[in-house]
Coordinates of C-alpha atoms in Angstrom, one line a residue:
X1 CA 52.5 176.7 119.8
X2 CA 52.3 176.0 116.1
X3 CA 52.6 178.7 113.8
X4 CA 50.3 179.2 110.8
X5 CA 53.5 178.4 108.5
X6 CA 54.1 175.0 110.5
X7 CA 50.4 174.0 110.3
X8 CA 50.3 175.0 106.6
X9 CA 53.4 172.4 106.2
X10 CA 51.7 169.6 108.3
X11 CA 48.5 169.7 106.8
X12 CA 48.2 171.8 103.7
X13 CA 46.9 169.9 100.6
X14 CA 45.9 166.9 102.5
X15 CA 42.8 165.3 101.1
X16 CA 40.4 162.7 102.4
X17 CA 40.7 159.4 100.7
X18 CA 38.7 156.4 101.5
X19 CA 40.6 153.0 101.1
X20 CA 38.7 151.0 98.2
X21 CA 39.6 147.9 100.0
X22 CA 38.4 148.5 103.5
X23 CA 36.7 151.8 103.6
X24 CA 38.9 153.4 106.2
X25 CA 39.4 157.2 105.5
X26 CA 42.9 158.9 105.7
X27 CA 44.2 162.1 104.8
X28 CA 46.6 162.0 101.7
X29 CA 48.7 164.4 99.8
X30 CA 51.0 163.3 97.0
X31 CA 54.0 165.5 97.0
X32 CA 55.4 163.4 94.0
X33 CA 55.1 160.3 92.3
X34 CA 57.4 158.7 94.9
X35 CA 56.2 160.6 98.0
X36 CA 52.8 160.1 99.7
X37 CA 51.8 161.8 103.0
X38 CA 49.3 159.9 104.7
X39 CA 47.6 161.0 108.2
X40 CA 45.3 158.7 109.9
X41 CA 42.1 160.1 111.1
X42 CA 41.2 157.0 113.3
X43 CA 43.7 154.4 114.9
X44 CA 44.7 152.2 112.1
X45 CA 44.5 148.9 114.3
X46 CA 40.8 149.6 114.9
X47 CA 39.9 150.7 111.2
X48 CA 42.1 148.8 109.0
X49 CA 42.3 145.0 108.8
X50 CA 46.0 144.7 107.6
X51 CA 46.9 146.7 110.8
X52 CA 44.4 144.9 112.8
X53 CA 46.0 141.6 111.8
X54 CA 49.6 142.6 112.2
X55 CA 52.0 140.5 114.3
X56 CA 53.8 142.7 116.5
X57 CA 53.5 146.5 116.9
X58 CA 51.7 148.4 114.3
X59 CA 54.3 151.1 114.3
X60 CA 56.6 149.0 112.7
X61 CA 54.5 148.9 109.5
X62 CA 55.3 151.4 106.8
X63 CA 51.6 151.6 105.7
X64 CA 48.9 149.4 104.4
X65 CA 49.6 147.9 100.9
X66 CA 45.9 147.9 100.1
X67 CA 45.8 151.5 101.0
X68 CA 48.8 152.2 98.9
X69 CA 47.2 150.5 95.9
X70 CA 44.1 152.6 96.3
X71 CA 45.9 155.9 96.6
X72 CA 47.9 154.7 93.5
X73 CA 44.7 154.0 91.6
X74 CA 43.3 157.2 92.6
X75 CA 46.4 159.0 91.2
X76 CA 46.1 157.0 87.9
X77 CA 42.4 157.8 87.6
X78 CA 43.1 161.7 88.3
X79 CA 40.9 161.8 91.3
X80 CA 44.0 162.5 93.4
X81 CA 46.4 165.0 92.1
X82 CA 50.3 164.9 92.5
X83 CA 51.4 168.2 93.9
X84 CA 54.6 168.5 91.5
X85 CA 52.4 168.0 88.6

């Protein structure tokens, strides 16, 4: 059973973000400039072309570089905040 504290740790601060390359929507939290939490709301191989075209298991992919660029752009533009300031 998940406690309220665990639920907040796992999902607190997550915001929807749509990839500018393919339109896939994920939940994102920028904990710091270096650390990004991403929760996929769909199976990545069904909605993200980079994951769909992967050779081998998609579990071995760190993330989609186009999604990472889209998140970085949103931080630079101020539409996605970094938690530590």
